[in-house]
Amino acid sequence: MHWSDTFYARQAAEAGVNTADIHPSSHALAARLTAHLGGPSRLLELGSGGGQFAVAAALLGHDVTAIEREPLLASHSRALAQKHEVRPDIQQRDFFTVKLPASHYSAVCCWDTFGIGEDDDQRRLLARMAGWLAPGGRVYLDVYTPWYWAQAAGNAPQLPGFTRDYGFDPDGCRMLDTYVPDDGSGPFTQSLRCYSPADLRLLLEGTGLQLADLWPGGSYDVQAGRWTPEVPLEQAMSYTAILLARS
Ligand SMILES: C[S@@+](CC[C@H](N)C(=O)[O-])C[C@H]1O[C@@H](n2cnc3c(N)ncnc32)[C@H](O)[C@@H]1O
């Protein structure tokens, strides 16, 4: 069994991650994306968690399809959509296998989810994204940076009922995020592949996509307990890669 078959279900059910209402950061991201696209569009989100971004984007007029594998999170997303009186298409599916219309979406978004498998899995997913993009469309892809995660041990934000540890696998270049429940029910860990922009360009070869631009992401200061949403790329936990069809 792969770690992702259980990690997100436990993270949601036991730690409540992604089960809240829409955070202002989701509204801000939806607004930034809308401005970048020049207006509402046909938008596909992969690994949409509890639907906070999907609903925020639908509230701005986007026609949203959201793919989320975990039943608890898909049903939370539907409840959130109902509460906010919008109708995104929430599909409880696996983004590695879901069937979606080709050449259809102006934007394919993947927030805080990329890097779950091995490089070949990532390439397969990127090629699928390329196939779903309408002409002129863009992929917005959150990518974890090796430099942040290589020094992230001891830097994890804590949650009630758990000890949370960050770590790094230097050989596989993967961030490690471990939850140890206080009740002794056994730890669970996610392990995401990290890529510099140069590594991402190599990964993209043969997928039909190219790196056009990037937005540096944020950084967490554990001493101050403060999240800064945008820092220089060399300090950032992640960046959003903006990908276009290769010409
Ligand atoms: C770290 S969460 C991010 C959620 C959301 N995008 C956000 O930014 O808050 C990753 C999400 O991807 C989902 N996921 C992981 N693998 C998936 C797959 N193969 N197909 C669909 N969803 C998947 C998980 O269930 C989880 O909700």
XYZ file of C-alpha atoms and ligand atoms in Angstrom:
274
model
C 0.000 0.000 0.000
C 1.227 3.530 -0.795
C 1.390 6.114 2.041
C -1.074 8.395 0.165
C -3.776 5.690 0.385
C -4.205 6.478 4.091
C -2.372 9.723 4.923
C -4.949 12.278 3.719
C -7.882 10.316 5.156
C -6.210 10.242 8.593
C -5.042 13.867 8.340
C -8.651 14.944 7.690
C -10.478 12.567 10.047
C -8.060 12.706 12.993
C -6.461 16.165 12.732
C -9.331 17.979 10.964
C -7.037 19.252 8.184
C -8.983 20.751 5.248
C -12.336 20.418 7.050
C -12.891 24.111 7.886
C -14.701 26.910 6.056
C -12.929 29.013 3.406
C -9.754 30.640 4.754
C -8.984 34.193 3.530
C -5.882 32.752 1.803
C -8.158 30.705 -0.512
C -10.128 33.829 -1.430
C -6.826 35.667 -2.049
C -5.497 32.854 -4.253
C -8.744 32.711 -6.233
C -8.572 36.484 -6.755
C -4.922 36.310 -7.857
C -5.667 33.529 -10.313
C -8.696 35.363 -11.711
C -6.610 38.498 -12.298
C -3.855 36.452 -13.942
C -6.341 34.705 -16.240
C -8.065 37.996 -17.053
C -11.445 36.852 -15.688
C -13.506 33.789 -14.801
C -12.674 30.661 -16.782
C -13.216 26.928 -17.063
C -11.048 25.681 -14.238
C -9.932 22.181 -13.185
C -8.492 21.612 -9.695
C -6.629 18.388 -8.838
C -6.417 17.231 -5.209
C -8.937 19.822 -4.072
C -9.034 18.792 -0.397
C -12.022 20.232 1.460
C -13.037 22.418 -1.489
C -11.987 25.749 0.010
C -10.275 27.002 -3.168
C -12.832 25.407 -5.513
C -15.700 27.176 -3.734
C -13.785 30.475 -3.530
C -13.137 30.266 -7.295
C -16.784 29.378 -8.021
C -17.832 32.441 -5.991
C -15.783 34.549 -8.433
C -17.685 33.083 -11.380
C -15.339 30.284 -12.518
C -16.845 27.096 -13.920
C -14.988 24.707 -11.569
C -14.370 20.964 -11.749
C -12.616 19.651 -8.618
C -11.066 16.190 -8.300
C -10.581 14.807 -4.792
C -10.063 11.169 -3.870
C -10.982 11.194 -0.158
C -14.724 10.661 0.475
C -14.748 12.762 3.658
C -13.127 15.714 1.859
C -15.311 15.391 -1.256
C -18.440 15.453 0.893
C -17.083 18.383 2.929
C -16.523 20.218 -0.389
C -20.113 19.605 -1.465
C -21.419 20.879 1.879
C -19.198 23.968 1.604
C -20.474 24.641 -1.925
C -24.073 24.338 -0.744
C -23.409 26.673 2.181
C -21.946 29.303 -0.159
C -24.649 28.698 -2.795
C -22.341 27.795 -5.691
C -22.224 24.648 -7.810
C -18.695 23.475 -8.601
C -18.558 19.950 -10.043
C -16.903 17.996 -7.190
C -15.812 14.568 -8.387
C -14.632 11.964 -5.891
C -11.979 10.460 -8.178
C -8.272 9.701 -8.490
C -6.469 12.286 -10.628
C -4.151 9.592 -12.014
C -7.108 7.741 -13.587
C -10.100 10.132 -13.858
C -11.518 10.617 -17.352
C -12.020 14.276 -18.263
C -12.673 16.063 -21.557
C -9.571 16.785 -23.640
C -8.532 20.349 -24.580
C -11.243 21.761 -22.318
C -9.864 23.775 -19.378
C -8.373 27.291 -19.437
C -6.629 26.564 -16.141
C -5.547 23.371 -14.405
C -4.612 24.016 -10.756
C -2.822 21.758 -8.334
C -2.270 23.381 -4.928
C -0.069 21.800 -2.268
C -0.379 18.325 -3.765
C 2.332 17.733 -6.408
C 5.126 15.198 -5.812
C 3.179 12.319 -4.263
C 4.670 9.535 -6.389
C 7.953 8.926 -8.196
C 9.235 11.037 -11.116
C 7.463 8.802 -13.642
C 4.138 9.344 -11.834
C 4.719 13.097 -11.880
C 5.484 12.989 -15.643
C 2.359 10.939 -16.295
C 0.244 13.454 -14.380
C 1.836 16.427 -16.175
C 1.135 14.822 -19.566
C -2.502 14.308 -18.501
C -2.693 18.007 -17.524
C -1.326 18.982 -20.953
C -4.093 16.930 -22.580
C -6.817 18.651 -20.521
C -5.674 22.205 -21.348
C -7.632 24.226 -23.882
C -5.515 26.073 -26.474
C -3.778 28.955 -24.672
C -4.558 27.440 -21.264
C -2.223 27.339 -18.267
C -1.284 24.954 -15.494
C -0.752 26.420 -12.006
C 1.294 23.908 -10.042
C 2.577 24.202 -6.468
C 6.056 22.637 -6.237
C 8.059 22.092 -3.028
C 11.643 23.398 -2.936
C 14.559 21.187 -1.796
C 16.364 24.030 -0.003
C 13.520 24.845 2.409
C 12.792 21.220 3.269
C 16.466 20.302 3.741
C 16.507 22.570 6.808
C 12.905 22.225 7.955
C 13.444 19.758 10.821
C 11.963 21.232 14.010
C 10.031 23.813 11.991
C 6.608 22.146 11.801
C 3.508 24.062 12.923
C 1.922 22.008 15.728
C -1.691 20.837 15.979
C -3.600 19.935 19.171
C -3.487 16.174 19.885
C -0.369 15.562 17.780
C 3.358 16.055 17.634
C 4.228 17.047 14.086
C 7.748 16.620 12.692
C 9.228 17.834 9.444
C 12.145 15.979 7.867
C 13.933 15.480 4.565
C 15.122 12.478 2.565
C 18.297 13.861 0.891
C 18.769 10.873 -1.399
C 15.228 10.931 -2.797
C 14.935 14.754 -2.426
C 11.618 14.416 -0.592
C 10.019 16.429 2.187
C 8.698 14.336 5.085
C 5.757 15.475 7.209
C 4.942 13.169 10.135
C 1.986 13.309 12.522
C 2.425 11.414 15.812
C -0.963 11.201 17.577
C -0.893 11.681 21.364
C -3.327 8.760 21.712
C -0.684 6.274 20.539
C -2.659 5.261 17.420
C 0.529 5.239 15.311
C 2.297 7.880 13.213
C 1.458 8.761 9.618
C 3.784 10.496 7.149
C 3.552 12.192 3.781
C 6.589 12.227 1.508
C 6.577 14.652 -1.412
C 9.236 14.969 -4.106
C 10.861 18.437 -4.154
C 12.059 20.078 -7.393
C 14.042 23.233 -8.059
C 12.888 25.088 -11.203
C 15.888 23.565 -13.053
C 14.792 20.060 -11.966
C 11.211 20.833 -12.961
C 12.342 21.854 -16.463
C 14.001 18.433 -16.814
C 10.910 16.664 -15.476
C 8.725 18.528 -17.987
C 10.641 17.214 -21.010
C 8.328 15.012 -23.056
C 5.175 16.012 -21.129
C 4.009 18.668 -23.616
C 4.419 21.449 -21.037
C 7.034 24.125 -20.430
C 7.799 26.380 -17.465
C 6.732 29.922 -18.378
C 6.872 31.728 -15.034
C 6.753 31.148 -11.298
C 5.394 32.756 -8.154
C 7.566 32.287 -5.057
C 5.615 30.866 -2.116
C 5.828 31.429 1.618
C 7.859 30.525 4.666
C 6.979 29.609 8.249
C 8.939 31.095 11.179
C 8.435 28.588 13.980
C 10.015 30.845 16.651
C 7.615 33.687 15.897
C 4.759 31.303 14.973
C 4.352 33.421 11.829
C 3.558 32.474 8.218
C 4.762 34.903 5.545
C 2.852 34.098 2.342
C 5.484 35.334 -0.127
C 9.268 35.396 0.393
C 12.215 35.393 -2.051
C 12.411 32.117 -3.986
C 15.626 31.039 -2.230
C 13.779 31.093 1.126
C 10.436 29.727 -0.046
C 8.838 26.452 1.009
C 7.279 26.127 -2.449
C 6.599 28.032 -5.621
C 3.731 28.057 -8.073
C 4.978 27.017 -11.491
C 2.992 28.433 -14.391
C 3.144 25.985 -17.275
C 2.114 26.426 -20.891
C 1.786 23.962 -23.724
C 5.201 23.488 -25.336
C 5.329 25.306 -28.670
C -2.119 18.450 0.961
S -3.763 18.241 0.429
C -4.056 19.772 -0.422
C -5.501 20.118 -0.491
C -5.794 21.446 -1.194
N -5.359 21.426 -2.573
C -5.175 22.589 -0.447
O -4.297 23.272 -1.012
O -5.541 22.810 0.707
C -3.620 17.084 -0.925
C -4.967 16.606 -1.414
O -4.817 15.803 -2.587
C -5.683 14.679 -2.482
N -5.136 13.612 -3.311
C -3.976 12.949 -3.118
N -3.791 12.047 -4.102
C -4.870 12.135 -4.907
C -5.257 11.461 -6.091
N -4.490 10.504 -6.620
N -6.414 11.819 -6.683
C -7.204 12.807 -6.148
N -6.887 13.471 -5.014
C -5.735 13.136 -4.406
C -5.665 14.349 -1.003
O -6.736 13.534 -0.610
C -5.676 15.735 -0.380
O -6.966 16.197 -0.184
